[in-house]
Short mmCIF file of C-alpha atoms in Angstrom, two decimals:
data_model
loop_
_atom_site.label_atom_id
_atom_site.label_comp_id
_atom_site.label_asym_id
_atom_site.label_seq_id
_atom_site.Cartn_x
_atom_site.Cartn_y
_atom_site.Cartn_z
CA MET A 1 89.60 80.63 20.58
CA PRO A 2 86.41 82.32 19.38
CA GLU A 3 85.46 82.07 15.77
CA SER A 4 85.31 85.24 13.73
CA GLY A 5 81.83 86.63 13.27
CA ALA A 6 79.30 89.08 14.59
CA ALA A 7 80.36 88.65 18.22
CA GLU A 8 83.91 89.66 17.34
CA ALA A 9 82.63 92.71 15.43
CA ALA A 10 81.08 94.28 18.53
CA PRO A 11 83.60 94.36 21.40
CA LEU A 12 82.39 94.87 24.93
CA LEU A 13 85.25 97.24 25.75
CA GLU A 14 87.47 99.18 23.37
CA ALA A 15 90.20 101.66 24.29
CA ARG A 16 92.14 103.73 21.77
CA GLY A 17 95.14 105.98 22.28
CA LEU A 18 94.95 106.17 26.07
CA GLU A 19 97.53 108.50 27.58
CA LYS A 20 98.05 109.31 31.25
CA THR A 21 100.74 111.28 33.04
CA PHE A 22 101.17 112.18 36.69
CA ARG A 23 102.93 115.16 38.20
CA VAL A 24 106.05 114.22 40.19
CA PRO A 25 108.99 116.12 41.77
CA ARG A 26 111.42 117.49 39.19
CA SER A 27 113.85 114.82 37.97
CA ALA A 28 117.49 115.09 36.92
CA SER A 29 116.30 115.59 33.32
CA GLY A 30 114.09 118.48 34.40
CA SER A 31 110.84 116.62 33.76
CA THR A 32 107.97 116.85 36.24
CA ARG A 33 105.67 114.38 34.49
CA LEU A 34 105.61 110.61 34.86
CA HIS A 35 104.42 109.00 31.61
CA ALA A 36 102.27 106.11 32.86
CA LEU A 37 100.39 105.39 29.60
CA GLY A 38 101.66 106.35 26.17
CA GLY A 39 98.89 105.69 23.67
CA VAL A 40 97.40 102.34 24.68
CA ASP A 41 94.96 100.42 22.46
CA LEU A 42 93.08 97.32 23.61
CA THR A 43 89.91 95.38 22.93
CA VAL A 44 87.92 93.03 25.19
CA HIS A 45 85.21 90.80 23.75
CA ARG A 46 82.17 89.52 25.61
CA GLY A 47 82.79 86.38 27.61
CA ARG A 48 86.53 86.44 26.87
CA THR A 49 89.69 87.17 28.81
CA LEU A 50 92.34 89.71 27.89
CA GLY A 51 95.60 89.03 29.72
CA LEU A 52 97.64 92.16 30.42
CA VAL A 53 101.28 91.34 31.17
CA GLY A 54 104.52 93.20 31.82
CA GLU A 55 107.04 94.05 34.49
CA SER A 56 106.14 96.06 37.59
CA GLY A 57 105.82 99.75 36.78
CA CYS A 58 104.86 99.27 33.12
CA GLY A 59 101.44 100.90 33.55
CA LYS A 60 99.15 97.89 33.99
CA SER A 61 97.46 99.11 37.16
CA THR A 62 97.13 102.66 35.84
CA LEU A 63 95.42 101.26 32.76
CA ALA A 64 93.07 99.27 35.01
CA ARG A 65 92.19 102.41 36.96
CA VAL A 66 91.37 104.25 33.73
CA LEU A 67 89.16 101.39 32.53
CA LEU A 68 87.35 101.48 35.89
CA MET A 69 87.00 105.28 35.68
CA LEU A 70 89.08 105.74 38.82
CA GLU A 71 91.42 107.88 36.69
CA ARG A 72 90.56 110.08 33.73
CA PRO A 73 92.93 109.75 30.75
CA ASP A 74 94.73 112.83 29.44
CA ALA A 75 93.95 111.69 25.90
CA GLY A 76 92.30 108.80 24.09
CA THR A 77 88.88 107.18 24.25
CA VAL A 78 87.13 104.36 26.08
CA ARG A 79 84.00 102.72 24.72
CA PHE A 80 81.99 100.23 26.75
CA ASP A 81 79.26 98.59 24.72
CA GLY A 82 79.67 101.50 22.30
CA VAL A 83 79.24 104.20 24.97
CA ASP A 84 81.81 106.59 26.46
CA PRO A 85 81.50 105.98 30.22
CA PHE A 86 83.30 109.26 31.00
CA ALA A 87 80.35 111.11 29.46
CA LEU A 88 77.78 109.47 31.74
CA ARG A 89 76.21 111.23 34.71
CA GLY A 90 73.70 110.45 37.45
CA LYS A 91 71.63 107.29 37.09
CA GLN A 92 73.32 106.35 33.82
CA LEU A 93 76.73 106.40 35.49
CA LEU A 94 75.42 104.39 38.43
CA ALA A 95 74.02 101.80 36.04
CA TRP A 96 77.36 101.61 34.21
CA ARG A 97 79.30 101.01 37.42
CA ARG A 98 77.13 97.96 38.05
CA ARG A 99 78.39 96.47 34.78
CA VAL A 100 82.12 96.73 35.58
CA GLN A 101 83.64 95.38 38.80
CA MET A 102 87.08 94.59 40.20
CA VAL A 103 88.87 91.81 42.06
CA PHE A 104 91.81 93.20 44.01
CA GLN A 105 95.31 91.81 44.44
CA ASP A 106 95.46 91.38 48.20
CA PRO A 107 92.54 89.52 49.79
CA PHE A 108 93.96 90.37 53.21
CA ALA A 109 93.70 94.14 52.61
CA SER A 110 90.66 94.41 50.34
CA LEU A 111 88.07 93.07 52.81
CA ASN A 112 86.88 95.14 55.77
CA PRO A 113 87.74 93.04 58.87
CA ARG A 114 84.74 94.49 60.74
CA LEU A 115 82.20 93.08 58.28
CA THR A 116 81.05 89.49 57.93
CA ALA A 117 81.23 87.66 54.62
CA ALA A 118 77.50 88.26 54.15
CA GLU A 119 77.85 91.98 54.83
CA LEU A 120 80.82 92.25 52.46
CA ILE A 121 78.99 90.52 49.62
CA ALA A 122 75.76 92.44 50.20
CA GLU A 123 77.48 95.83 50.53
CA PRO A 124 77.08 96.75 46.82
CA TRP A 125 73.33 96.35 47.16
CA LEU A 126 73.27 99.29 49.58
CA THR A 127 74.08 101.49 46.58
CA HIS A 128 72.26 99.51 43.89
CA ARG A 129 69.13 98.99 45.96
CA ASP A 130 66.87 97.84 43.15
CA LEU A 131 68.97 94.83 42.15
CA VAL A 132 68.10 92.43 44.99
CA PRO A 133 65.04 92.90 47.24
CA ARG A 134 66.01 93.17 50.89
CA ALA A 135 64.01 90.05 51.78
CA ASP A 136 65.98 88.00 49.24
CA ARG A 137 69.48 89.20 50.08
CA ARG A 138 70.37 86.52 52.59
CA LYS A 139 69.38 83.80 50.12
CA ARG A 140 71.32 85.51 47.34
CA VAL A 141 74.44 85.74 49.54
CA GLY A 142 74.21 82.00 50.17
CA ALA A 143 73.92 81.35 46.43
CA LEU A 144 76.98 83.50 45.71
CA LEU A 145 79.01 81.76 48.40
CA ASP A 146 78.05 78.42 46.90
CA MET A 147 78.94 79.69 43.43
CA VAL A 148 82.52 80.49 44.52
CA GLY A 149 83.03 77.23 46.39
CA LEU A 150 82.22 78.32 49.95
CA ARG A 151 79.32 77.25 52.19
CA SER A 152 76.26 79.30 52.98
CA GLY A 153 77.10 78.65 56.62
CA ASP A 154 80.23 80.77 56.18
CA ALA A 155 78.11 83.90 55.74
CA ASP A 156 78.46 85.07 59.34
CA LYS A 157 82.21 84.57 59.60
CA TYR A 158 84.67 87.46 59.52
CA PRO A 159 87.58 87.72 57.04
CA GLN A 160 90.17 86.70 59.64
CA GLU A 161 88.40 83.35 59.98
CA PHE A 162 89.15 82.48 56.34
CA SER A 163 92.34 81.46 54.53
CA GLY A 164 93.81 83.68 51.82
CA GLY A 165 92.22 81.67 49.03
CA GLN A 166 88.84 81.73 50.77
CA ARG A 167 89.09 85.50 51.21
CA GLN A 168 89.75 85.92 47.52
CA ARG A 169 86.67 83.80 46.82
CA ILE A 170 84.67 86.26 48.95
CA GLY A 171 86.15 89.10 46.90
CA ILE A 172 85.04 87.34 43.72
CA ALA A 173 81.55 86.78 45.14
CA ARG A 174 81.34 90.47 46.02
CA ALA A 175 82.32 91.40 42.44
CA LEU A 176 79.65 89.03 41.10
CA ALA A 177 76.95 90.45 43.37
CA LEU A 178 76.09 93.14 40.81
CA LYS A 179 76.01 90.71 37.87
CA PRO A 180 78.75 92.54 35.95
CA GLU A 181 79.63 92.03 32.32
CA LEU A 182 83.32 92.79 32.88
CA ILE A 183 85.60 92.14 35.86
CA VAL A 184 89.06 93.69 36.07
CA CYS A 185 91.32 91.29 37.97
CA ASP A 186 94.46 93.09 39.19
CA GLU A 187 97.03 90.41 40.11
CA PRO A 188 94.24 88.40 41.80
CA VAL A 189 96.39 85.36 42.71
CA SER A 190 99.84 86.84 43.29
CA ALA A 191 99.36 86.92 47.08
CA LEU A 192 98.30 83.26 47.23
CA ASP A 193 100.22 79.98 47.49
CA LEU A 194 100.73 78.12 44.22
CA SER A 195 98.23 75.36 44.99
CA VAL A 196 95.61 77.94 45.94
CA GLN A 197 96.38 79.99 42.83
CA ALA A 198 95.33 77.08 40.62
CA GLN A 199 92.04 76.70 42.50
CA VAL A 200 91.17 80.39 42.13
CA LEU A 201 92.13 80.41 38.44
CA ASN A 202 89.97 77.37 37.79
CA LEU A 203 87.11 79.08 39.64
CA LEU A 204 87.41 82.19 37.46
CA THR A 205 87.41 80.02 34.33
CA ASP A 206 84.35 78.08 35.49
CA LEU A 207 82.47 81.28 36.36
CA GLN A 208 83.21 82.70 32.93
CA ALA A 209 81.81 79.57 31.27
CA GLU A 210 78.70 79.72 33.46
CA LEU A 211 77.99 83.45 33.48
CA GLY A 212 79.59 84.74 30.29
CA VAL A 213 81.52 87.44 32.13
CA ALA A 214 84.58 89.01 30.47
CA TYR A 215 87.87 89.59 32.29
CA VAL A 216 90.79 91.95 32.00
CA PHE A 217 93.35 89.82 33.82
CA ILE A 218 96.46 91.71 34.95
CA SER A 219 99.55 89.73 35.94
CA HIS A 220 103.34 89.71 35.74
CA ASP A 221 103.23 85.89 35.79
CA LEU A 222 103.13 84.56 32.23
CA SER A 223 102.21 81.02 33.27
CA VAL A 224 99.11 82.38 35.01
CA VAL A 225 98.11 84.43 31.98
CA GLN A 226 98.62 81.46 29.67
CA HIS A 227 96.17 79.48 31.84
CA VAL A 228 93.30 81.97 31.62
CA ALA A 229 93.68 84.35 28.66
CA ASP A 230 92.18 84.18 25.19
CA HIS A 231 94.10 87.26 24.05
CA VAL A 232 97.24 88.87 25.44
CA ALA A 233 98.57 92.43 25.48
CA VAL A 234 102.22 92.86 26.53
CA MET A 235 103.11 96.23 28.07
CA TYR A 236 106.49 97.92 28.39
CA LEU A 237 106.98 101.38 29.90
CA GLY A 238 103.42 102.56 29.30
CA LYS A 239 102.92 101.06 25.84
CA VAL A 240 101.45 97.87 24.42
CA VAL A 241 104.34 96.40 22.42
CA GLU A 242 102.63 93.18 21.32
CA SER A 243 99.09 91.83 21.26
CA GLY A 244 97.19 88.93 19.76
CA ALA A 245 95.66 85.55 20.41
CA ALA A 246 97.30 84.02 23.49
CA GLU A 247 98.29 80.81 21.72
CA GLU A 248 100.01 82.73 18.94
CA VAL A 249 101.82 85.23 21.16
CA PHE A 250 103.14 82.51 23.47
CA ALA A 251 104.16 80.21 20.62
CA THR A 252 105.70 82.78 18.24
CA PRO A 253 106.43 86.13 19.93
CA ARG A 254 107.17 88.89 17.44
CA HIS A 255 108.51 91.58 19.80
CA PRO A 256 111.98 91.13 21.36
CA TYR A 257 110.63 92.13 24.78
CA THR A 258 107.96 89.43 24.69
CA ALA A 259 110.56 86.86 23.64
CA SER A 260 112.77 87.84 26.58
CA LEU A 261 109.87 87.49 29.04
CA LEU A 262 108.99 84.07 27.70
CA SER A 263 112.60 82.88 27.81
CA ALA A 264 112.70 83.74 31.51
CA ALA A 265 109.63 81.60 32.26
CA PRO A 266 110.79 77.96 32.06
CA SER A 267 107.51 76.72 33.53
CA LEU A 268 105.66 77.57 30.33
CA LYS A 269 105.07 74.65 27.98
CA THR A 270 105.67 76.88 24.97
CA VAL A 271 109.27 77.61 25.99
CA ARG A 272 110.46 74.08 26.75
CA GLU A 273 112.18 73.93 23.40
CA ARG A 274 113.81 77.34 23.64
CA ARG A 275 117.54 76.93 23.24
CA GLU A 276 118.81 79.85 25.27
CA ARG A 277 117.86 82.43 27.85
CA ILE A 278 117.57 86.00 26.55
CA VAL A 279 119.27 88.27 29.09
CA LEU A 280 118.44 91.94 28.60
CA SER A 281 121.10 94.57 29.19
CA GLY A 282 120.61 97.61 31.39
CA GLU A 283 117.70 98.63 33.57
CA VAL A 284 114.15 99.62 32.76
CA PRO A 285 114.27 103.37 31.95
CA SER A 286 112.41 105.82 34.14
CA PRO A 287 108.87 106.64 33.00
CA VAL A 288 109.70 110.22 33.93
CA ASP A 289 112.25 110.36 31.11
CA PRO A 290 111.41 107.55 28.63
CA PRO A 291 113.71 106.93 25.63
CA SER A 292 112.94 108.57 22.30
CA GLY A 293 111.58 106.45 19.48
CA CYS A 294 111.06 102.88 20.67
CA ARG A 295 110.99 102.80 24.47
CA PHE A 296 112.53 99.33 24.51
CA ARG A 297 115.52 100.23 22.31
CA THR A 298 117.94 100.85 25.19
CA ARG A 299 117.71 97.16 26.15
CA CYS A 300 117.08 95.58 22.74
CA TRP A 301 119.71 93.53 20.91
CA LYS A 302 118.07 94.32 17.56
CA ALA A 303 118.03 98.12 17.96
CA GLU A 304 119.36 100.31 15.13
CA ASP A 305 119.46 104.06 14.49
CA VAL A 306 115.85 104.22 13.34
CA CYS A 307 114.71 102.88 16.71
CA ALA A 308 116.00 106.04 18.42
CA THR A 309 114.36 108.48 16.02
CA THR A 310 111.04 106.89 15.06
CA GLU A 311 108.44 105.29 17.28
CA PRO A 312 107.39 101.96 15.72
CA ALA A 313 103.75 101.51 14.78
CA PRO A 314 102.06 98.16 15.46
CA THR A 315 102.19 95.92 12.41
CA GLY A 316 100.40 92.67 11.60
CA GLU A 317 96.85 91.69 10.81
CA HIS A 318 95.71 90.07 14.06
CA HIS A 319 99.01 89.46 15.87
CA LEU A 320 100.44 92.97 16.33
CA ALA A 321 103.95 93.99 17.30
CA ALA A 322 105.25 97.56 17.68
CA CYS A 323 108.78 96.90 16.43
CA HIS A 324 110.87 98.06 13.46
CA PHE A 325 112.50 94.64 13.31
CA PRO A 326 109.95 92.09 14.54
CA LEU A 327 111.11 88.55 15.16
CA GLU A 328 110.44 85.87 12.60
CA PRO A 329 109.00 82.55 13.84
CA ALA A 330 112.36 80.81 13.36
CA THR A 331 114.20 83.37 15.52
CA ALA A 332 111.56 83.76 18.23
CA HIS A 333 112.71 80.59 19.99
#
């Protein structure tokens, strides 16, 4: 983990109080708004990885779209290197987009089958024309292919000529083409076989060590997040319920929801000594009509009256948990 100091004092990306709703058909409760994000805070430091975990539908991908400026939040702020990207226009906005890139979930759908690997990797340079001189682009494509573990001779092949893992490597090379400072990885290995997942994760780790790029790594797979993340933010129904250093969150979860996720992941080293599986009652509530107070209270075995009337604020110095009755280390196992 990084030592405290000046680098920690100046985060690359900082989001505070992000809220996002979407209009939907009227529900049984009468609501026409889906509450995708409900006041999300997060911080990403240079050269580090923030793992964003939670069940499907918890708001992870919506949060990613806001960070990439593909969605505008209803409330809250985003600061990238101290600047609000939503306030940028023209050349300044174009320059910002070069600094933040994305690796998509499905390497079979995210690559245009009509373009060669070279054309796919070089495509961003058609917009950012000043980054790589036209005469040097072929050489730069070869260097990027080599960087992600492919051969320069693969440049003229089409996506259908590659395996799933190789396609994802092309997607990573395309993201690196603009020399970004931050890459948002949205479930980047979930569509791959387990053996290939490990190879791609190791590649991302090696690239971070070599290039100093930061990642926001989104996944529902805790074992994957444990492998790559320095810090972790756990989301439930549009809110971050726990966050902190990955080692600490995995070893001593403070939020009941995090503890239940970890207990359901027997592959994790940190849960080998857990004595029992935590089985949650009920279903995940609808984001159209989320519970009052703590959104997790309808499934929580520790819930009391205050949980229904008062939304818990995150507590803790570095390891934060939004819970009225956070778990103690002795009861988190």
